[in-house]
Coordinates of C-alpha atoms and ligand atoms in Angstrom, one line a residue:
X1 CA 45.7 -35.7 100.9
X2 CA 45.8 -34.0 97.5
X3 CA 44.1 -35.8 94.6
X4 CA 46.2 -34.1 92.0
X5 CA 47.5 -36.6 89.6
X6 CA 49.0 -34.6 86.8
X7 CA 51.5 -36.7 84.7
X8 CA 54.7 -35.2 83.3
X9 CA 53.0 -34.8 79.9
X10 CA 50.0 -36.3 78.1
X11 CA 51.6 -38.6 75.6
X12 CA 54.4 -41.1 75.6
X13 CA 56.2 -41.4 72.3
X14 CA 59.6 -43.0 71.5
X15 CA 60.6 -43.4 75.1
X16 CA 59.7 -39.9 76.4
X17 CA 56.8 -37.9 77.6
X18 CA 55.5 -35.4 75.0
X19 CA 52.8 -32.8 75.3
X20 CA 49.7 -33.4 73.1
X21 CA 49.0 -30.9 70.4
X22 CA 45.3 -31.5 70.3
X23 CA 42.3 -30.5 72.4
X24 CA 42.3 -30.2 76.1
X25 CA 41.2 -33.3 78.1
X26 CA 40.2 -32.8 81.7
X27 CA 40.5 -35.8 83.9
X28 CA 37.9 -36.0 86.7
X29 CA 37.9 -37.9 90.0
X30 CA 34.5 -39.6 89.7
X31 CA 33.8 -39.3 93.4
X32 CA 34.1 -35.5 93.7
X33 CA 34.0 -34.5 90.1
X34 CA 37.2 -32.5 90.8
X35 CA 39.7 -32.1 88.0
X36 CA 42.8 -34.2 89.0
X37 CA 44.8 -33.7 85.8
X38 CA 44.6 -31.7 82.5
X39 CA 45.9 -33.5 79.5
X40 CA 45.9 -32.7 75.8
X41 CA 44.8 -35.1 73.0
X42 CA 47.4 -36.1 70.4
X43 CA 47.1 -34.5 67.0
X44 CA 46.9 -36.9 64.0
X45 CA 50.5 -36.0 63.2
X46 CA 51.5 -37.2 66.7
X47 CA 49.6 -40.4 66.2
X48 CA 51.7 -40.9 63.0
X49 CA 54.9 -40.0 64.9
X50 CA 54.0 -42.7 67.5
X51 CA 53.4 -45.4 64.9
X52 CA 56.6 -44.4 63.1
X53 CA 58.6 -44.6 66.3
X54 CA 57.1 -48.0 66.9
X55 CA 57.8 -49.2 63.4
X56 CA 61.4 -48.0 63.6
X57 CA 62.1 -49.7 67.0
X58 CA 60.2 -52.9 66.5
X59 CA 62.7 -54.9 64.4
X60 CA 65.5 -54.4 67.0
X61 CA 63.2 -55.6 69.8
X62 CA 62.0 -58.6 67.8
X63 CA 65.7 -59.5 67.1
X64 CA 66.4 -59.9 70.8
X65 CA 66.5 -63.3 72.4
X66 CA 63.0 -64.0 73.7
X67 CA 64.4 -64.5 77.2
X68 CA 65.8 -60.9 77.1
X69 CA 62.4 -59.5 76.1
X70 CA 60.8 -61.6 78.8
X71 CA 63.2 -60.3 81.4
X72 CA 62.0 -56.7 80.8
X73 CA 58.3 -57.7 81.2
X74 CA 59.1 -59.6 84.4
X75 CA 61.0 -56.6 85.8
X76 CA 58.1 -54.3 85.0
X77 CA 55.8 -56.7 86.9
X78 CA 58.1 -56.5 89.9
X79 CA 58.1 -52.7 89.8
X80 CA 54.3 -52.7 89.7
X81 CA 54.2 -54.9 92.8
X82 CA 56.8 -52.6 94.6
X83 CA 54.6 -49.6 93.8
X84 CA 51.3 -51.4 94.5
X85 CA 49.8 -48.8 96.9
X86 CA 50.6 -45.7 94.8
X87 CA 49.3 -47.4 91.6
X88 CA 46.1 -48.6 93.3
X89 CA 45.4 -45.1 94.5
X90 CA 46.0 -43.6 91.0
X91 CA 43.6 -46.2 89.6
X92 CA 41.0 -45.3 92.1
X93 CA 41.4 -41.6 91.3
X94 CA 41.2 -42.3 87.6
X95 CA 38.2 -44.7 87.7
X96 CA 36.4 -44.0 91.1
X97 CA 36.6 -47.7 91.9
X98 CA 37.0 -48.6 95.6
X99 CA 40.6 -48.9 96.8
X100 CA 39.8 -52.3 98.2
X101 CA 39.2 -53.4 94.6
X102 CA 42.1 -51.6 92.9
X103 CA 44.5 -53.0 95.4
X104 CA 43.7 -56.6 94.4
X105 CA 42.3 -56.5 90.9
X106 CA 43.6 -53.9 88.5
X107 CA 47.4 -53.5 88.5
X108 CA 47.9 -56.8 90.2
X109 CA 46.2 -58.5 87.3
X110 CA 48.3 -56.4 84.9
X111 CA 51.5 -57.5 86.7
X112 CA 50.4 -61.1 86.4
X113 CA 50.0 -60.7 82.6
X114 CA 53.5 -59.2 82.3
X115 CA 55.0 -61.9 84.4
X116 CA 53.1 -64.7 82.6
X117 CA 54.0 -63.5 79.0
X118 CA 57.5 -62.6 80.1
X119 CA 58.0 -66.2 81.2
X120 CA 56.1 -67.6 78.1
X121 CA 58.2 -65.7 75.5
X122 CA 61.2 -68.0 75.5
X123 CA 59.0 -71.1 75.2
X124 CA 57.4 -70.2 71.9
X125 CA 58.9 -72.4 69.2
X126 CA 58.1 -73.5 65.7
X127 CA 57.5 -76.9 64.2
X128 CA 59.6 -79.1 62.0
X129 CA 57.5 -80.9 59.4
X130 CA 59.4 -83.8 57.7
X131 CA 58.6 -84.4 54.0
X132 CA 61.0 -87.4 53.4
X133 CA 64.1 -85.5 52.4
X134 CA 62.8 -82.0 52.0
X135 CA 61.3 -80.5 55.1
X136 CA 59.4 -77.4 56.3
X137 CA 59.9 -75.5 59.5
X138 CA 57.7 -72.9 60.9
X139 CA 58.6 -69.6 62.7
X140 CA 56.1 -67.7 64.9
X141 CA 57.1 -64.2 64.1
X142 CA 55.9 -60.8 65.3
X143 CA 53.2 -58.9 63.4
X144 CA 55.0 -55.5 63.7
X145 CA 53.1 -52.5 65.2
X146 CA 50.0 -53.3 67.2
X147 CA 47.4 -50.7 68.2
X148 CA 45.7 -51.2 71.6
X149 CA 42.5 -49.3 72.4
X150 CA 41.1 -49.5 75.9
X151 CA 37.8 -49.0 77.7
X152 CA 37.5 -47.0 81.0
X153 CA 36.6 -49.7 83.4
X154 CA 39.9 -51.5 83.9
X155 CA 42.3 -49.0 82.2
X156 CA 45.6 -50.3 83.6
X157 CA 44.7 -54.0 83.4
X158 CA 43.6 -53.6 79.8
X159 CA 46.8 -51.8 78.9
X160 CA 48.9 -54.7 80.5
X161 CA 46.7 -57.5 79.0
X162 CA 47.3 -56.1 75.6
X163 CA 50.9 -54.9 75.9
X164 CA 52.3 -58.1 77.6
X165 CA 51.6 -60.7 74.9
X166 CA 52.3 -58.1 72.1
X167 CA 55.7 -57.1 73.5
X168 CA 56.6 -60.7 74.5
X169 CA 56.2 -61.7 70.9
X170 CA 58.5 -58.9 69.6
X171 CA 55.8 -56.4 68.5
X172 CA 55.7 -52.7 69.3
X173 CA 52.5 -51.1 70.6
X174 CA 50.8 -47.8 70.4
X175 CA 48.1 -47.7 73.0
X176 CA 45.1 -45.3 73.3
X177 CA 43.4 -45.4 76.6
X178 CA 39.8 -44.2 77.0
X179 CA 39.5 -40.5 77.3
X180 CA 37.7 -41.0 80.7
X181 CA 40.7 -42.8 82.3
X182 CA 43.9 -41.8 80.6
X183 CA 46.4 -42.0 83.5
X184 CA 47.2 -45.7 84.0
X185 CA 48.6 -46.3 80.5
X186 CA 51.1 -43.4 81.0
X187 CA 52.3 -45.1 84.2
X188 CA 52.7 -48.3 82.4
X189 CA 54.9 -46.6 79.8
X190 CA 57.0 -45.1 82.5
X191 CA 57.4 -48.4 84.3
X192 CA 58.3 -50.4 81.1
X193 CA 61.0 -47.8 80.3
X194 CA 62.4 -48.2 83.9
X195 CA 62.3 -51.9 83.4
X196 CA 64.6 -51.6 80.4
X197 CA 62.1 -51.5 77.4
X198 CA 63.8 -49.8 74.4
X199 CA 62.3 -46.4 73.3
X200 CA 59.5 -46.7 70.8
X201 CA 58.3 -50.2 71.8
X202 CA 55.4 -49.0 74.0
X203 CA 53.8 -45.6 73.2
X204 CA 50.7 -43.9 74.5
X205 CA 48.5 -41.4 72.6
X206 CA 45.5 -39.7 74.1
X207 CA 42.2 -38.8 72.5
X208 CA 38.6 -39.5 71.8
X209 CA 37.3 -41.8 69.1
X210 CA 38.7 -39.8 66.2
X211 CA 42.3 -40.4 67.4
X212 CA 41.5 -44.1 67.9
X213 CA 40.2 -44.1 64.4
X214 CA 43.4 -42.4 63.1
X215 CA 45.4 -45.1 64.9
X216 CA 43.4 -48.0 63.5
X217 CA 43.8 -46.8 59.9
X218 CA 47.5 -45.9 60.1
X219 CA 49.3 -47.9 57.4
X220 CA 52.0 -49.0 59.8
X221 CA 49.5 -50.7 62.1
X222 CA 49.3 -54.5 61.5
X223 CA 46.9 -55.4 64.3
X224 CA 44.2 -53.8 66.4
X225 CA 43.2 -55.0 69.8
X226 CA 40.1 -53.2 71.2
X227 CA 38.3 -53.4 74.5
X228 CA 35.1 -51.5 74.2
X229 CA 31.4 -51.7 73.3
X230 CA 29.9 -53.8 70.5
X231 CA 29.1 -50.7 68.5
X232 CA 32.6 -49.4 68.6
X233 CA 33.9 -52.9 67.9
X234 CA 31.9 -53.1 64.8
X235 CA 33.3 -49.8 63.5
X236 CA 36.9 -50.6 64.4
X237 CA 36.7 -54.2 63.0
X238 CA 35.3 -52.8 59.7
X239 CA 38.1 -50.1 59.5
X240 CA 40.8 -52.7 60.3
X241 CA 39.4 -54.9 57.6
X242 CA 40.3 -52.3 54.9
X243 CA 44.0 -52.9 55.6
X244 CA 43.5 -56.7 56.3
X245 CA 44.7 -56.1 59.8
X246 CA 44.6 -58.7 62.5
X247 CA 42.0 -57.9 65.2
X248 CA 41.2 -58.9 68.8
X249 CA 37.8 -57.6 69.9
X250 CA 36.9 -57.7 73.6
X251 CA 33.4 -56.3 73.6
X252 CA 30.3 -56.1 75.7
X253 CA 27.8 -58.7 76.9
X254 CA 24.6 -59.6 78.7
X255 CA 25.8 -62.7 80.4
X256 CA 23.6 -65.3 82.1
X257 CA 24.1 -66.7 85.5
X258 CA 22.0 -69.8 86.1
X259 CA 21.3 -70.9 89.7
X260 CA 19.7 -74.4 90.2
X261 CA 17.8 -75.1 93.3
X262 CA 20.4 -77.6 94.6
X263 CA 23.1 -74.8 94.6
X264 CA 24.6 -73.4 97.8
X265 CA 22.3 -70.4 98.3
X266 CA 24.9 -68.3 100.1
X267 CA 27.5 -68.9 97.3
X268 CA 25.0 -68.3 94.6
X269 CA 23.9 -65.0 96.1
X270 CA 27.5 -63.9 96.7
X271 CA 28.4 -64.7 93.1
X272 CA 25.4 -62.9 91.8
X273 CA 26.4 -59.8 93.7
X274 CA 30.0 -60.1 92.5
X275 CA 28.7 -60.6 89.0
X276 CA 26.7 -57.4 89.1
X277 CA 28.1 -55.0 91.6
X278 CA 31.9 -55.3 91.6
X279 CA 33.3 -52.1 90.0
X280 CA 29.8 -50.6 90.4
X281 CA 28.7 -53.0 87.7
X282 CA 31.0 -51.6 85.1
X283 CA 32.4 -55.0 84.0
X284 CA 31.9 -56.5 80.5
X285 CA 31.5 -60.1 81.7
X286 CA 28.9 -59.4 84.3
X287 CA 26.2 -61.9 84.8
X288 CA 23.3 -59.5 84.6
X289 CA 20.6 -62.0 83.7
X290 CA 20.3 -64.1 86.8
X291 CA 18.1 -67.1 86.1
X292 CA 17.0 -68.7 89.4
X293 CA 15.1 -72.0 89.6
X294 CA 11.6 -71.6 91.0
X295 CA 12.2 -73.7 94.1
X296 CA 14.7 -71.3 95.6
X297 CA 13.7 -68.1 93.9
X298 CA 11.9 -66.6 97.0
X299 CA 14.8 -67.5 99.3
X300 CA 17.3 -66.2 96.8
X301 CA 15.6 -62.9 96.6
X302 CA 15.2 -62.5 100.3
X303 CA 18.9 -63.3 101.0
X304 CA 20.0 -61.1 98.1
X305 CA 18.1 -58.1 99.5
X306 CA 19.5 -58.7 103.0
X307 CA 23.1 -58.8 101.7
X308 CA 22.7 -55.9 99.3
X309 CA 21.3 -53.7 102.2
X310 CA 24.7 -54.1 103.9
X311 CA 26.9 -53.0 101.0
X312 CA 29.0 -50.1 102.1
X313 CA 28.7 -47.3 99.6
X314 CA 30.8 -44.2 99.7
X315 CA 34.3 -42.6 99.4
X316 CA 36.3 -45.0 97.2
X317 CA 39.6 -44.1 99.0
X318 CA 38.0 -45.3 102.3
X319 CA 39.2 -48.9 102.8
X320 CA 35.8 -50.0 104.1
X321 CA 34.0 -48.8 100.9
X322 CA 32.6 -51.7 98.8
X323 CA 30.7 -49.7 96.2
X324 CA 32.0 -46.5 94.6
X325 CA 30.7 -43.9 92.1
X326 CA 30.0 -44.4 88.4
X327 CA 32.9 -43.4 86.2
X328 CA 31.2 -40.2 84.8
X329 CA 27.9 -38.2 85.1
X330 CA 27.0 -39.2 81.5
X331 CA 27.4 -42.9 82.3
X332 CA 25.4 -42.5 85.6
X333 CA 22.6 -40.8 83.6
X334 CA 22.5 -43.8 81.1
X335 CA 22.2 -46.3 84.0
X336 CA 19.4 -44.2 85.6
X337 CA 17.6 -44.2 82.3
X338 CA 17.9 -48.0 82.2
X339 CA 16.5 -48.3 85.7
X340 CA 13.6 -46.0 84.8
X341 CA 13.0 -48.2 81.7
X342 CA 12.9 -51.3 83.9
X343 CA 10.3 -49.8 86.1
X344 CA 8.2 -48.6 83.2
X345 CA 8.4 -52.1 81.6
X346 CA 6.9 -53.5 84.8
X347 CA 9.9 -55.2 86.5
X348 CA 9.7 -55.1 90.3
X349 CA 12.4 -53.1 92.0
X350 CA 13.6 -55.3 94.9
X351 CA 16.3 -52.9 96.1
X352 CA 18.4 -50.0 94.9
X353 CA 17.2 -47.4 92.4
X354 CA 18.5 -44.4 90.6
X355 CA 20.6 -43.1 93.5
X356 CA 21.9 -39.6 93.3
X357 CA 25.0 -37.6 92.2
X358 CA 27.8 -39.9 91.2
X359 CA 26.3 -43.0 92.9
X360 CA 23.9 -45.6 91.6
X361 CA 23.3 -48.2 94.4
X362 CA 23.3 -51.9 93.8
X363 CA 19.9 -52.4 92.1
X364 CA 17.9 -55.6 91.7
X365 CA 14.9 -56.2 89.5
X366 CA 12.7 -59.2 90.0
X367 CA 9.7 -60.4 88.0
X368 CA 11.6 -59.4 84.9
X369 CA 10.9 -61.1 81.5
X370 CA 13.3 -62.0 78.7
X371 CA 11.9 -59.5 76.3
X372 CA 12.3 -56.4 78.5
X373 CA 14.9 -53.9 77.4
X374 CA 16.8 -54.2 80.8
X375 CA 17.1 -57.9 80.2
X376 CA 18.2 -57.7 76.6
X377 CA 20.7 -54.7 76.6
X378 CA 24.0 -54.2 78.3
X379 CA 23.5 -51.5 81.0
X380 CA 27.1 -51.4 82.3
X381 CA 26.1 -50.4 85.7
X382 CA 25.0 -52.1 89.0
X383 CA 21.6 -53.4 87.7
X384 CA 20.7 -57.1 88.1
X385 CA 17.7 -58.7 86.6
X386 CA 16.4 -61.9 88.3
X387 CA 14.4 -64.3 86.2
X388 CA 12.7 -67.5 87.3
X389 CA 12.9 -70.8 85.4
X390 CA 11.6 -74.3 85.8
X391 CA 13.8 -76.8 83.8
X392 CA 17.5 -77.1 82.8
X393 CA 16.5 -77.1 79.1
X394 CA 14.5 -74.0 79.5
X395 CA 17.3 -72.1 81.3
X396 CA 19.9 -73.0 78.7
X397 CA 17.6 -72.0 75.8
X398 CA 16.8 -68.7 77.4
X399 CA 20.4 -68.0 78.4
X400 CA 21.5 -68.6 74.9
X401 CA 18.8 -66.4 73.3
X402 CA 21.0 -63.4 73.2
X403 CA 23.2 -61.9 70.4
X404 CA 26.0 -61.7 73.0
X405 CA 28.2 -64.5 74.2
X406 CA 31.0 -63.1 76.5
X407 CA 30.5 -65.2 79.6
X408 CA 28.1 -67.4 81.6
X409 CA 27.9 -69.1 84.9
X410 CA 26.1 -72.0 86.5
X411 CA 25.6 -72.8 90.2
X412 CA 24.7 -76.4 91.1
X413 CA 25.9 -79.2 93.3
X414 CA 25.2 -81.7 90.6
X415 CA 28.6 -82.3 88.9
X416 CA 27.2 -83.8 85.7
X417 CA 24.7 -81.0 85.3
X418 CA 27.4 -78.3 85.9
X419 CA 29.5 -79.6 83.1
X420 CA 26.5 -80.3 80.8
X421 CA 25.2 -76.8 81.2
X422 CA 28.7 -75.2 80.8
X423 CA 29.1 -77.0 77.5
X424 CA 25.7 -75.9 76.3
X425 CA 26.1 -72.3 77.1
X426 CA 27.2 -70.1 74.2
X427 CA 29.9 -68.0 75.8
X428 CA 33.7 -67.6 75.6
X429 CA 34.1 -68.1 79.3
X430 CA 31.8 -70.2 81.5
X431 CA 32.2 -70.6 85.3
X432 CA 30.8 -73.5 87.4
X433 CA 30.2 -72.5 91.0
X434 CA 32.3 -69.3 90.5
X435 CA 31.9 -66.0 88.6
X436 CA 34.1 -63.3 87.1
X437 CA 37.4 -64.9 87.9
X438 CA 39.8 -64.2 85.0
X439 CA 43.3 -65.5 85.9
X440 CA 45.9 -64.8 83.3
X441 CA 46.4 -68.6 82.8
X442 CA 42.9 -68.9 81.3
X443 CA 41.8 -67.7 77.8
X444 CA 39.3 -64.8 77.9
X445 CA 37.2 -63.5 75.1
X446 CA 33.7 -63.6 73.6
X447 CA 31.7 -65.5 71.0
X448 CA 28.8 -64.1 68.9
X449 CA 28.7 -60.2 69.1
X450 CA 30.9 -60.2 72.2
X451 CA 34.0 -60.4 70.1
X452 CA 36.7 -62.3 68.4
X453 CA 40.2 -63.5 69.6
X454 CA 41.3 -64.4 73.1
X455 CA 43.3 -62.5 75.6
X456 CA 45.5 -64.1 78.3
X457 CA 46.8 -67.7 78.3
X458 CA 49.1 -69.2 75.7
X459 CA 46.2 -68.6 73.2
X460 CA 46.9 -64.9 73.2
X461 CA 50.3 -65.6 71.7
X462 CA 48.6 -66.6 68.4
X463 CA 46.8 -63.3 68.3
X464 CA 50.0 -61.3 68.5
X465 CA 52.1 -63.3 66.0
X466 CA 51.9 -64.9 62.6
X467 CA 53.2 -68.2 61.3
X468 CA 55.8 -68.4 58.6
X469 CA 56.5 -71.7 56.8
X470 CA 60.0 -72.2 55.5
X471 CA 60.3 -75.0 52.9
X472 CA 63.8 -76.4 52.6
X473 CA 64.6 -78.3 49.4
X474 CA 67.2 -80.9 50.0
X475 CA 67.5 -82.3 46.4
X476 CA 67.6 -80.8 42.9
X477 CA 64.7 -78.9 41.4
X478 CA 62.5 -81.1 39.3
X479 CA 61.1 -78.6 36.7
X480 CA 59.0 -80.0 33.8
X481 CA 60.4 -77.5 31.3
Ligands
NDP1 P1 33.6 -47.6 73.9 O1 33.3 -48.6 72.9 O2 32.8 -46.3 73.9 O3 35.1 -47.1 73.8 C1 36.2 -48.0 73.8 C2 37.4 -47.4 73.3 O4 37.4 -47.2 71.9 C3 37.7 -46.0 73.9 O5 39.1 -45.8 74.1 C4 37.2 -45.1 72.8 O6 37.7 -43.8 72.9 C5 37.6 -45.8 71.6 N1 36.9 -45.5 70.3 C6 35.6 -45.0 70.2 N2 35.3 -44.9 68.9 C7 36.4 -45.3 68.2 C8 36.6 -45.4 66.8 N3 35.8 -45.1 65.9 N4 37.9 -45.9 66.4 C9 38.8 -46.3 67.4 N5 38.6 -46.1 68.7 C10 37.4 -45.7 69.1 O7 33.6 -48.3 75.3 P2 33.6 -47.7 76.8 O8 34.9 -47.1 77.0 O9 32.3 -47.0 77.0 O10 33.6 -49.1 77.6 C11 32.5 -49.8 77.9 C12 32.3 -51.0 76.9 O11 33.4 -51.8 76.9 C13 31.2 -51.9 77.4 O12 30.3 -52.2 76.3 C14 31.9 -53.1 77.9 O13 31.1 -54.2 77.8 C15 33.1 -53.1 77.0 N6 34.2 -53.8 77.7 C16 34.5 -55.1 77.3 C17 35.5 -55.8 77.9 C18 35.9 -57.1 77.4 O14 37.0 -57.6 77.7 N7 35.1 -57.9 76.6 C19 36.1 -55.3 79.1 C20 35.7 -54.0 79.5 C21 34.8 -53.3 78.8 P3 37.0 -42.7 73.8 O15 36.5 -43.4 75.1 O16 38.1 -41.8 74.1 O17 35.9 -42.2 73.0

């Protein structure tokens, strides 16, 4: 079957496909390296056109009844579910992730977000604050034009997670996907239009960082939501601050997963694998520092090596494949460098290694120590570091000794300990006897360097709206002049 995935044009502005006027952007299928589409970046003028279209359309969209806005989003979720197979395939071509993942995780999670925020839109109300005669009421109103900027690991999910709450609240959005994975956002634009979204409310521009930067500093943009690395987040946050723009920053991490010796070994090993190898390890919330209590450390490592040896690596379009290629040769090279560094630092390679071509196999280091580079820095690849520990207090202190705070996990059968440790861990999301589950009903986001703001859940509504207070005077004006 052909892997050609050329969209009608590169950009989506004001309800229509438009060809980009900037540099060429070749889209590669990570498994074969073949070019599956050739796009063009937007020019800075086209970015301005997109934000202008969004600004012009937004007031009309915000003026609709929330239930009408919600209906469009829910219809879009239905279309996504009807086209599930075609969309999963496109996501696999764009990212290289196994089809068994893209069928269940990527677009389905995006559809959940559209459905959730479509349903939530009509429930958002203000408050009435009595003042004994006079009173105040509050209105939660749209911000205006929001800029969304995505990373390459979950391109369609990220676009939906940002668009759904933004649009539900009556904002318009201009979205810039990662240059590595530009196809899903264009599909979303098409689907939203088919679902009845007015022209100009969801726009897509393509380009590298410079185009993202033009978008962030556009005077019409009121809010910037970025999913990306900490370094990019720091730059974008600073640029947004110039215009006092609202921000949501979903950034990287180096999350801890703590396994106590009373945990179910099989569940803890399974979770550690999910927490490191799903999407070939290219997940921001991955639990890459696996702290295992000394009592079960040998058994944990043995079982882990046994299960890792059975992971099926290969063609991502093969339904049996569990581990696909890395998104790009440049990213694979970075991961290999990290593995080399781990070896040079003296960590013991239990399984895996640098691999070859587009593939880096699931890799486990044991006998690692907290000060090693591989234990401190985000690798964004399938590389797990296993660290031994003795006591709960020690595990919590070491888990928290990181500038990041996106996620954390704890495995134990001791109920009180599970909750105590979850409370003590410095992370935006903490799992007890689970890992990396991010249902739309639950807030998601980081603390410390991992970001600011929350996506998903009712909490996201606050990040895509602002509160207006209306004071109503019921008596005369008592002026002292
Ligand atoms: P990057 O930070 O490199 O890029 C993120 C996005 O920002 C891309 O679209 C990129 O464009 C764009 N960009 C780069 N520079 C600028 C700039 N100056 N102004 C505006 N936009 C800019 O991240 P990756 O794509 O490499 O993704 C991996 C990172 O994302 C990891 O650190 C990971 O942890 C994090 N991540 C966080 C998640 C979370 O929810 N917390 C989820 C997924 C990933 P381009 O790529 O075209 O250069």
